[in-house]
């Protein structure tokens, strides 16, 4: 995630901010400019962004609940922003706890959309593509305590997020039960949308054979594979070939897990780069732990360069977290075989080789040269 600057007072402002902490200006995110901007009132519901000298805009209707700070065209048909128009079902917010949970869900969802929009990935709503459009259902568990629970998951473009995943006690309980080193709302969004992009970029995008060569044959029975995983667990050598134990369950899950990790890595590196982070331990005589984070990993850098920057950064951040008595920031190790899987995702989101079907780093070098 980028850092932003208030156009009025030069204060640093952050993605989720609603007002500038220094000058008090109202702030809103303009997705087409990929920027958070200070706003001047323009009468009625209209605001003039100070970034980009753009036309007047209005807030997404979900700003009324303080769950969205994105802007949309003033006078346009759609009252919802480009991120919120994918919401199919939201919880019953007459219950105050649901509103609190929905807000956390929207924070994570908007960070997901930031990434999807940075890569200009295809985004169709259900209205635009009734068969494969992307839609979200944020569902609370039924009131009966022994009744069925909402399952977080993906089904043909419809991503369901259980409201319970916004409850920190519940998320920790499930994390421990499933022996996961990491579980978060943002992780769920990144994983589940990975299944959606497998559908449209891999299966329908002419890359199925390449994907199978990297992740394995996905034609094996999915339900049986998951059942086997939950009964027998992951093979002992999984860290050499997979990014997580769950990724071993089926090639579709391997793809979604690797996709999620790629999004974690790129967005976290962008954040570190925005802060000008440099890792250069004085005790490192060989320079193997050096990383200067000063590049935009959404646009430049090969997968090799991204992983080379990521590794020293994560070792440092994990150590910092341990100093605070916190769990590791990134409790995973990326094996060489996993880098090859990340390379597939990297090429996919950057659109590399999408037309020829052959991977090429040429476009990447051009982007690096143009920088
Ligand atoms: Zn300001
Ligand atoms: Zn919105």
CSV table of C-alpha atoms and ligand atoms in Angstrom, one decimal:
chain,number,residue,atom,x,y,z
A,1,UNK,CA,0.0,0.0,0.0
A,2,UNK,CA,1.2,3.5,-0.9
A,3,UNK,CA,1.4,6.4,1.5
A,4,UNK,CA,-0.5,9.5,0.5
A,5,UNK,CA,0.0,13.2,1.1
A,6,UNK,CA,-2.7,15.8,2.0
A,7,UNK,CA,-2.8,18.3,-0.9
A,8,UNK,CA,-3.7,21.1,1.6
A,9,UNK,CA,-1.2,20.7,4.4
A,10,UNK,CA,1.4,18.1,3.2
A,11,UNK,CA,0.5,15.8,6.1
A,12,UNK,CA,1.1,12.1,5.5
A,13,UNK,CA,-2.3,10.4,5.2
A,14,UNK,CA,-3.2,6.7,5.2
A,15,UNK,CA,-5.5,4.6,3.0
A,16,UNK,CA,-8.3,4.2,5.6
A,17,UNK,CA,-8.3,7.9,6.8
A,18,UNK,CA,-11.5,9.9,6.6
A,19,UNK,CA,-10.2,13.3,7.6
A,20,UNK,CA,-6.7,14.8,7.6
A,21,UNK,CA,-5.4,14.8,11.2
A,22,UNK,CA,-3.6,18.1,10.6
A,23,UNK,CA,-5.9,20.4,8.6
A,24,UNK,CA,-9.2,18.6,9.1
A,25,UNK,CA,-10.1,18.3,5.4
A,26,UNK,CA,-12.4,15.5,4.4
A,27,UNK,CA,-10.5,12.7,2.6
A,28,UNK,CA,-11.7,10.3,-0.1
A,29,UNK,CA,-10.0,7.6,-2.3
A,30,UNK,CA,-10.3,8.1,-6.0
A,31,UNK,CA,-9.8,4.6,-7.4
A,32,UNK,CA,-9.1,5.6,-11.0
A,33,UNK,CA,-6.3,7.9,-9.8
A,34,UNK,CA,-5.1,5.3,-7.3
A,35,UNK,CA,-4.9,8.1,-4.7
A,36,UNK,CA,-6.3,9.4,-1.4
A,37,UNK,CA,-7.2,13.0,-1.8
A,38,UNK,CA,-8.3,16.0,0.3
A,39,UNK,CA,-11.7,17.3,-0.7
A,40,UNK,CA,-13.4,20.7,-1.0
A,41,UNK,CA,-17.2,20.8,-0.6
A,42,UNK,CA,-18.9,21.4,-4.0
A,43,UNK,CA,-22.5,21.8,-2.8
A,44,UNK,CA,-25.0,19.1,-1.9
A,45,UNK,CA,-23.5,15.7,-1.9
A,46,UNK,CA,-20.7,16.7,-4.2
A,47,UNK,CA,-17.0,17.1,-3.4
A,48,UNK,CA,-14.1,18.4,-5.5
A,49,UNK,CA,-10.9,16.2,-5.2
A,50,UNK,CA,-7.8,18.3,-4.9
A,51,UNK,CA,-5.8,15.5,-6.6
A,52,UNK,CA,-5.8,15.4,-10.3
A,53,UNK,CA,-8.1,18.5,-10.7
A,54,UNK,CA,-10.8,16.1,-11.4
A,55,UNK,CA,-14.6,16.6,-11.8
A,56,UNK,CA,-16.8,16.6,-8.7
A,57,UNK,CA,-17.5,13.3,-7.1
A,58,UNK,CA,-19.6,12.0,-4.3
A,59,UNK,CA,-19.0,9.4,-1.7
A,60,UNK,CA,-20.0,5.8,-2.1
A,61,UNK,CA,-23.3,5.2,-0.4
A,62,UNK,CA,-21.5,2.9,2.1
A,63,UNK,CA,-19.7,6.0,3.5
A,64,UNK,CA,-23.0,6.6,5.3
A,65,UNK,CA,-22.1,3.6,7.5
A,66,UNK,CA,-18.5,4.7,7.7
A,67,UNK,CA,-17.4,1.4,6.0
A,68,UNK,CA,-16.1,3.0,2.8
A,69,UNK,CA,-14.1,6.2,2.0
A,70,UNK,CA,-14.1,5.7,-1.8
A,71,UNK,CA,-15.5,8.2,-4.2
A,72,UNK,CA,-17.6,7.7,-7.3
A,73,UNK,CA,-18.8,9.9,-10.1
A,74,UNK,CA,-21.2,12.7,-9.0
A,75,UNK,CA,-24.5,12.3,-10.8
A,76,UNK,CA,-23.6,8.8,-12.0
A,77,UNK,CA,-26.2,6.0,-11.8
A,78,UNK,CA,-24.2,3.9,-9.4
A,79,UNK,CA,-24.4,5.0,-5.8
A,80,UNK,CA,-21.8,2.5,-4.8
A,81,UNK,CA,-18.0,2.7,-5.5
A,82,UNK,CA,-16.2,0.2,-7.7
A,83,UNK,CA,-15.4,-1.9,-4.7
A,84,UNK,CA,-18.8,-1.9,-3.0
A,85,UNK,CA,-20.8,-2.6,-6.1
A,86,UNK,CA,-19.6,-6.2,-5.8
A,87,UNK,CA,-21.4,-6.6,-2.5
A,88,UNK,CA,-24.3,-8.9,-3.0
A,89,UNK,CA,-25.3,-9.5,0.7
A,90,UNK,CA,-24.3,-7.5,3.7
A,91,UNK,CA,-25.2,-8.4,7.3
A,92,UNK,CA,-28.2,-7.1,9.2
A,93,UNK,CA,-26.6,-3.9,10.5
A,94,UNK,CA,-29.5,-3.1,12.8
A,95,UNK,CA,-27.4,-5.3,15.2
A,96,UNK,CA,-24.5,-3.1,16.4
A,97,UNK,CA,-22.0,-6.0,16.5
A,98,UNK,CA,-22.7,-6.7,12.8
A,99,UNK,CA,-21.9,-3.2,11.9
A,100,UNK,CA,-18.6,-3.4,13.7
A,101,UNK,CA,-17.8,-6.7,11.9
A,102,UNK,CA,-18.9,-5.4,8.5
A,103,UNK,CA,-16.5,-2.4,9.0
A,104,UNK,CA,-13.5,-4.7,9.5
A,105,UNK,CA,-14.6,-6.8,6.5
A,106,UNK,CA,-14.8,-3.7,4.4
A,107,UNK,CA,-11.3,-2.5,5.5
A,108,UNK,CA,-9.9,-5.8,4.3
A,109,UNK,CA,-12.0,-5.8,1.1
A,110,UNK,CA,-10.9,-2.3,0.1
A,111,UNK,CA,-7.3,-3.4,0.5
A,112,UNK,CA,-7.9,-6.3,-1.8
A,113,UNK,CA,-9.5,-4.1,-4.4
A,114,UNK,CA,-6.6,-1.7,-4.2
A,115,UNK,CA,-4.4,-4.5,-5.4
A,116,UNK,CA,-6.8,-5.8,-8.0
A,117,UNK,CA,-7.1,-2.3,-9.5
A,118,UNK,CA,-3.3,-1.7,-9.4
A,119,UNK,CA,-2.9,-4.7,-11.7
A,120,UNK,CA,-6.0,-3.8,-13.8
A,121,UNK,CA,-7.3,-7.3,-13.3
A,122,UNK,CA,-10.7,-8.0,-14.9
A,123,UNK,CA,-13.6,-6.9,-12.6
A,124,UNK,CA,-17.2,-7.6,-13.6
A,125,UNK,CA,-20.1,-7.4,-11.2
A,126,UNK,CA,-22.8,-10.1,-11.2
A,127,UNK,CA,-25.1,-7.6,-13.2
A,128,UNK,CA,-22.4,-7.2,-15.9
A,129,UNK,CA,-21.6,-11.0,-16.0
A,130,UNK,CA,-24.4,-13.1,-14.4
A,131,UNK,CA,-22.4,-16.3,-14.9
A,132,UNK,CA,-18.9,-15.3,-13.7
A,133,UNK,CA,-19.1,-11.8,-12.2
A,134,UNK,CA,-17.5,-11.3,-8.8
A,135,UNK,CA,-19.9,-10.9,-5.9
A,136,UNK,CA,-19.5,-11.0,-2.1
A,137,UNK,CA,-21.8,-12.4,0.6
A,138,UNK,CA,-21.0,-11.3,4.1
A,139,UNK,CA,-23.1,-13.6,6.2
A,140,UNK,CA,-23.7,-13.9,10.0
A,141,UNK,CA,-24.2,-17.4,11.5
A,142,UNK,CA,-27.8,-18.3,12.1
A,143,UNK,CA,-28.9,-17.5,15.7
A,144,UNK,CA,-29.3,-21.1,16.8
A,145,UNK,CA,-26.0,-22.1,18.5
A,146,UNK,CA,-26.0,-25.7,17.3
A,147,UNK,CA,-27.2,-24.8,13.8
A,148,UNK,CA,-25.0,-24.8,10.7
A,149,UNK,CA,-22.2,-22.2,10.6
A,150,UNK,CA,-21.5,-20.0,7.5
A,151,UNK,CA,-18.5,-21.4,5.6
A,152,UNK,CA,-16.1,-18.9,4.1
A,153,UNK,CA,-15.5,-19.9,0.5
A,154,UNK,CA,-15.8,-19.3,-3.2
A,155,UNK,CA,-18.3,-20.7,-5.7
A,156,UNK,CA,-18.3,-19.5,-9.3
A,157,UNK,CA,-17.5,-15.9,-8.6
A,158,UNK,CA,-19.5,-15.7,-5.4
A,159,UNK,CA,-17.2,-15.2,-2.4
A,160,UNK,CA,-18.7,-15.8,1.0
A,161,UNK,CA,-17.1,-14.4,4.1
A,162,UNK,CA,-18.4,-15.5,7.4
A,163,UNK,CA,-19.0,-12.6,9.7
A,164,UNK,CA,-17.5,-14.6,12.5
A,165,UNK,CA,-14.1,-14.2,10.8
A,166,UNK,CA,-14.2,-10.6,11.9
A,167,UNK,CA,-14.3,-11.6,15.6
A,168,UNK,CA,-10.7,-11.8,16.9
A,169,UNK,CA,-11.5,-14.5,19.5
A,170,UNK,CA,-13.2,-16.6,16.9
A,171,UNK,CA,-10.4,-16.1,14.3
A,172,UNK,CA,-7.8,-17.2,16.9
A,173,UNK,CA,-9.9,-20.2,17.9
A,174,UNK,CA,-10.1,-21.4,14.3
A,175,UNK,CA,-6.5,-20.6,13.6
A,176,UNK,CA,-5.5,-22.8,16.6
A,177,UNK,CA,-8.0,-25.6,15.7
A,178,UNK,CA,-6.7,-25.7,12.1
A,179,UNK,CA,-3.0,-25.4,13.2
A,180,UNK,CA,-2.6,-22.4,10.9
A,181,UNK,CA,0.3,-20.1,11.6
A,182,UNK,CA,-1.7,-17.2,10.1
A,183,UNK,CA,-5.4,-16.3,9.7
A,184,UNK,CA,-6.9,-13.0,8.9
A,185,UNK,CA,-9.8,-11.4,7.0
A,186,UNK,CA,-7.5,-10.0,4.4
A,187,UNK,CA,-6.0,-13.4,4.0
A,188,UNK,CA,-9.4,-14.8,3.4
A,189,UNK,CA,-10.2,-12.2,0.7
A,190,UNK,CA,-6.9,-12.7,-1.0
A,191,UNK,CA,-7.3,-16.5,-1.0
A,192,UNK,CA,-10.9,-16.7,-2.1
A,193,UNK,CA,-10.5,-14.2,-4.9
A,194,UNK,CA,-7.6,-16.4,-6.1
A,195,UNK,CA,-10.2,-19.1,-6.9
A,196,UNK,CA,-12.2,-16.5,-8.9
A,197,UNK,CA,-9.1,-15.5,-10.9
A,198,UNK,CA,-8.2,-19.1,-11.5
A,199,UNK,CA,-11.6,-19.4,-13.2
A,200,UNK,CA,-11.3,-16.4,-15.4
A,201,UNK,CA,-7.5,-16.1,-16.0
A,202,UNK,CA,-6.5,-19.7,-16.0
A,203,UNK,CA,-9.4,-21.9,-17.0
A,204,UNK,CA,-11.1,-19.4,-19.3
A,205,UNK,CA,-7.8,-17.6,-20.1
A,206,UNK,CA,-6.1,-20.4,-22.0
A,207,UNK,CA,-3.5,-21.1,-19.4
A,208,UNK,CA,-4.9,-24.4,-17.9
A,209,UNK,CA,-2.1,-26.6,-19.2
A,210,UNK,CA,0.7,-24.2,-18.0
A,211,UNK,CA,-1.0,-24.0,-14.7
A,212,UNK,CA,-1.3,-27.8,-14.4
A,213,UNK,CA,2.5,-28.1,-15.2
A,214,UNK,CA,3.2,-25.8,-12.2
A,215,UNK,CA,0.5,-26.7,-9.7
A,216,UNK,CA,-0.5,-30.3,-10.7
A,217,UNK,CA,-3.5,-31.9,-12.2
A,218,UNK,CA,-6.6,-30.2,-10.8
A,219,UNK,CA,-9.0,-32.8,-12.4
A,220,UNK,CA,-8.7,-35.0,-9.3
A,221,UNK,CA,-11.8,-35.1,-7.2
A,222,UNK,CA,-11.9,-31.9,-5.1
A,223,UNK,CA,-14.2,-33.1,-2.3
A,224,UNK,CA,-12.3,-36.3,-1.9
A,225,UNK,CA,-9.0,-34.5,-1.8
A,226,UNK,CA,-10.2,-32.1,0.9
A,227,UNK,CA,-11.6,-35.0,3.0
A,228,UNK,CA,-8.3,-36.8,2.7
A,229,UNK,CA,-6.4,-33.6,3.8
A,230,UNK,CA,-8.6,-33.1,6.9
A,231,UNK,CA,-8.2,-36.8,7.8
A,232,UNK,CA,-4.5,-37.4,7.1
A,233,UNK,CA,-3.0,-33.9,7.1
A,234,UNK,CA,-0.2,-32.7,4.8
A,235,UNK,CA,2.8,-34.8,3.8
A,236,UNK,CA,5.8,-34.3,6.0
A,237,UNK,CA,7.9,-32.7,3.2
A,238,UNK,CA,5.3,-30.1,2.3
A,239,UNK,CA,7.5,-27.1,3.2
A,240,UNK,CA,9.8,-28.0,0.3
A,241,UNK,CA,7.0,-27.8,-2.3
A,242,UNK,CA,4.1,-25.8,-0.9
A,243,UNK,CA,3.6,-22.4,0.7
A,244,UNK,CA,1.3,-23.8,3.4
A,245,UNK,CA,0.1,-27.1,4.6
A,246,UNK,CA,-3.4,-26.4,3.3
A,247,UNK,CA,-2.0,-25.8,-0.2
A,248,UNK,CA,-1.2,-29.5,-0.3
A,249,UNK,CA,-4.9,-30.4,-0.3
A,250,UNK,CA,-5.7,-29.9,-4.0
A,251,UNK,CA,-4.1,-27.9,-6.9
A,252,UNK,CA,-6.9,-25.4,-6.7
A,253,UNK,CA,-6.1,-24.7,-3.1
A,254,UNK,CA,-2.3,-24.6,-3.9
A,255,UNK,CA,-3.1,-22.0,-6.5
A,256,UNK,CA,-5.3,-19.9,-4.2
A,257,UNK,CA,-2.8,-20.1,-1.3
A,258,UNK,CA,0.1,-19.1,-3.6
A,259,UNK,CA,-2.0,-16.3,-5.1
A,260,UNK,CA,-2.8,-15.0,-1.6
A,261,UNK,CA,0.9,-15.1,-0.6
A,262,UNK,CA,1.8,-13.2,-3.8
A,263,UNK,CA,-0.7,-10.5,-2.8
A,264,UNK,CA,0.6,-10.5,0.8
A,265,UNK,CA,4.2,-10.1,-0.4
A,266,UNK,CA,3.7,-7.4,-3.1
A,267,UNK,CA,1.4,-5.2,-0.9
A,268,UNK,CA,3.6,-5.5,2.1
A,269,UNK,CA,6.7,-4.7,0.1
A,270,UNK,CA,5.0,-1.7,-1.4
A,271,UNK,CA,4.2,-0.5,2.1
A,272,UNK,CA,7.8,-1.0,3.2
A,273,UNK,CA,9.0,0.8,0.1
A,274,UNK,CA,6.7,3.7,0.8
A,275,UNK,CA,8.4,4.1,4.1
A,276,UNK,CA,11.9,3.8,2.5
A,277,UNK,CA,12.8,0.7,4.5
A,278,UNK,CA,16.4,-0.4,4.2
A,279,UNK,CA,17.6,-3.7,5.8
A,280,UNK,CA,21.4,-3.6,6.3
A,281,UNK,CA,22.4,-5.5,9.5
A,282,UNK,CA,25.8,-4.3,10.8
A,283,UNK,CA,26.7,-7.9,11.7
A,284,UNK,CA,26.1,-9.1,8.1
A,285,UNK,CA,29.6,-9.3,6.7
A,286,UNK,CA,28.5,-11.0,3.4
A,287,UNK,CA,25.7,-8.7,2.5
A,288,UNK,CA,23.3,-11.6,2.2
A,289,UNK,CA,20.7,-9.9,4.4
A,290,UNK,CA,20.7,-6.5,2.6
A,291,UNK,CA,17.5,-5.1,1.0
A,292,UNK,CA,16.8,-1.6,-0.1
A,293,UNK,CA,13.1,-1.3,-0.6
A,294,UNK,CA,12.6,1.6,-3.0
A,295,UNK,CA,10.6,0.1,-5.9
A,296,UNK,CA,7.0,-0.4,-6.8
A,297,UNK,CA,6.5,-4.2,-6.7
A,298,UNK,CA,3.2,-3.9,-8.5
A,299,UNK,CA,4.9,-2.8,-11.6
A,300,UNK,CA,8.7,-3.4,-11.6
A,301,UNK,CA,10.9,-6.3,-10.5
A,302,UNK,CA,11.2,-9.9,-11.6
A,303,UNK,CA,9.8,-12.5,-9.2
A,304,UNK,CA,13.4,-13.3,-8.3
A,305,UNK,CA,14.0,-9.6,-7.4
A,306,UNK,CA,10.8,-9.5,-5.3
A,307,UNK,CA,11.7,-12.7,-3.4
A,308,UNK,CA,15.3,-11.4,-2.9
A,309,UNK,CA,13.9,-8.2,-1.3
A,310,UNK,CA,11.2,-10.1,0.6
A,311,UNK,CA,13.5,-12.6,2.4
A,312,UNK,CA,15.8,-10.2,4.3
A,313,UNK,CA,12.8,-7.9,5.0
A,314,UNK,CA,10.8,-10.7,6.6
A,315,UNK,CA,13.7,-12.0,8.7
A,316,UNK,CA,14.0,-8.4,10.1
A,317,UNK,CA,10.3,-8.0,10.6
A,318,UNK,CA,9.9,-11.4,12.3
A,319,UNK,CA,12.7,-10.4,14.6
A,320,UNK,CA,11.1,-7.1,15.4
A,321,UNK,CA,7.8,-8.8,16.2
A,322,UNK,CA,9.6,-11.3,18.5
A,323,UNK,CA,11.1,-8.3,20.3
A,324,UNK,CA,7.5,-7.2,21.1
A,325,UNK,CA,6.4,-10.7,22.1
A,326,UNK,CA,4.2,-11.0,19.0
A,327,UNK,CA,3.9,-13.9,16.5
A,328,UNK,CA,6.0,-13.6,13.4
A,329,UNK,CA,4.8,-11.1,10.8
A,330,UNK,CA,5.2,-13.8,8.1
A,331,UNK,CA,5.4,-17.3,9.6
A,332,UNK,CA,6.3,-19.0,6.4
A,333,UNK,CA,9.4,-20.0,4.5
A,334,UNK,CA,9.5,-19.8,0.7
A,335,UNK,CA,11.2,-22.8,-0.9
A,336,UNK,CA,12.7,-22.6,-4.4
A,337,UNK,CA,9.8,-24.8,-5.7
A,338,UNK,CA,7.3,-22.2,-4.3
A,339,UNK,CA,9.2,-19.4,-6.1
A,340,UNK,CA,8.3,-21.1,-9.4
A,341,UNK,CA,4.6,-21.1,-8.4
A,342,UNK,CA,4.8,-17.5,-7.4
A,343,UNK,CA,6.4,-16.8,-10.8
A,344,UNK,CA,3.2,-18.2,-12.4
A,345,UNK,CA,1.1,-15.8,-10.4
A,346,UNK,CA,3.4,-12.9,-11.0
A,347,UNK,CA,3.2,-13.4,-14.8
A,348,UNK,CA,-0.6,-13.9,-14.5
A,349,UNK,CA,-1.3,-10.6,-12.7
A,350,UNK,CA,1.2,-8.7,-14.7
A,351,UNK,CA,-0.4,-10.0,-17.9
A,352,UNK,CA,3.0,-11.4,-19.1
A,353,UNK,CA,2.8,-13.9,-21.9
A,354,UNK,CA,-1.0,-13.8,-21.7
A,355,UNK,CA,-1.4,-13.5,-25.5
A,356,UNK,CA,1.4,-15.8,-26.7
A,357,UNK,CA,1.0,-18.3,-23.9
A,358,UNK,CA,4.7,-18.2,-23.4
A,359,UNK,CA,6.2,-16.5,-20.4
A,360,UNK,CA,8.3,-13.5,-21.2
A,361,UNK,CA,10.1,-11.0,-18.9
A,362,UNK,CA,10.4,-8.5,-21.8
A,363,UNK,CA,7.5,-6.4,-20.7
A,364,UNK,CA,8.9,-6.3,-17.2
A,365,UNK,CA,12.3,-5.1,-18.4
A,366,UNK,CA,10.6,-2.4,-20.4
A,367,UNK,CA,8.7,-1.3,-17.4
A,368,UNK,CA,11.9,-1.3,-15.3
A,369,UNK,CA,13.8,0.7,-18.0
A,370,UNK,CA,11.0,3.2,-18.3
A,371,UNK,CA,11.1,3.9,-14.5
B,1,LIG,ZN1,-4.3,18.1,5.6
B,2,LIG,ZN1,-17.7,1.8,-1.4
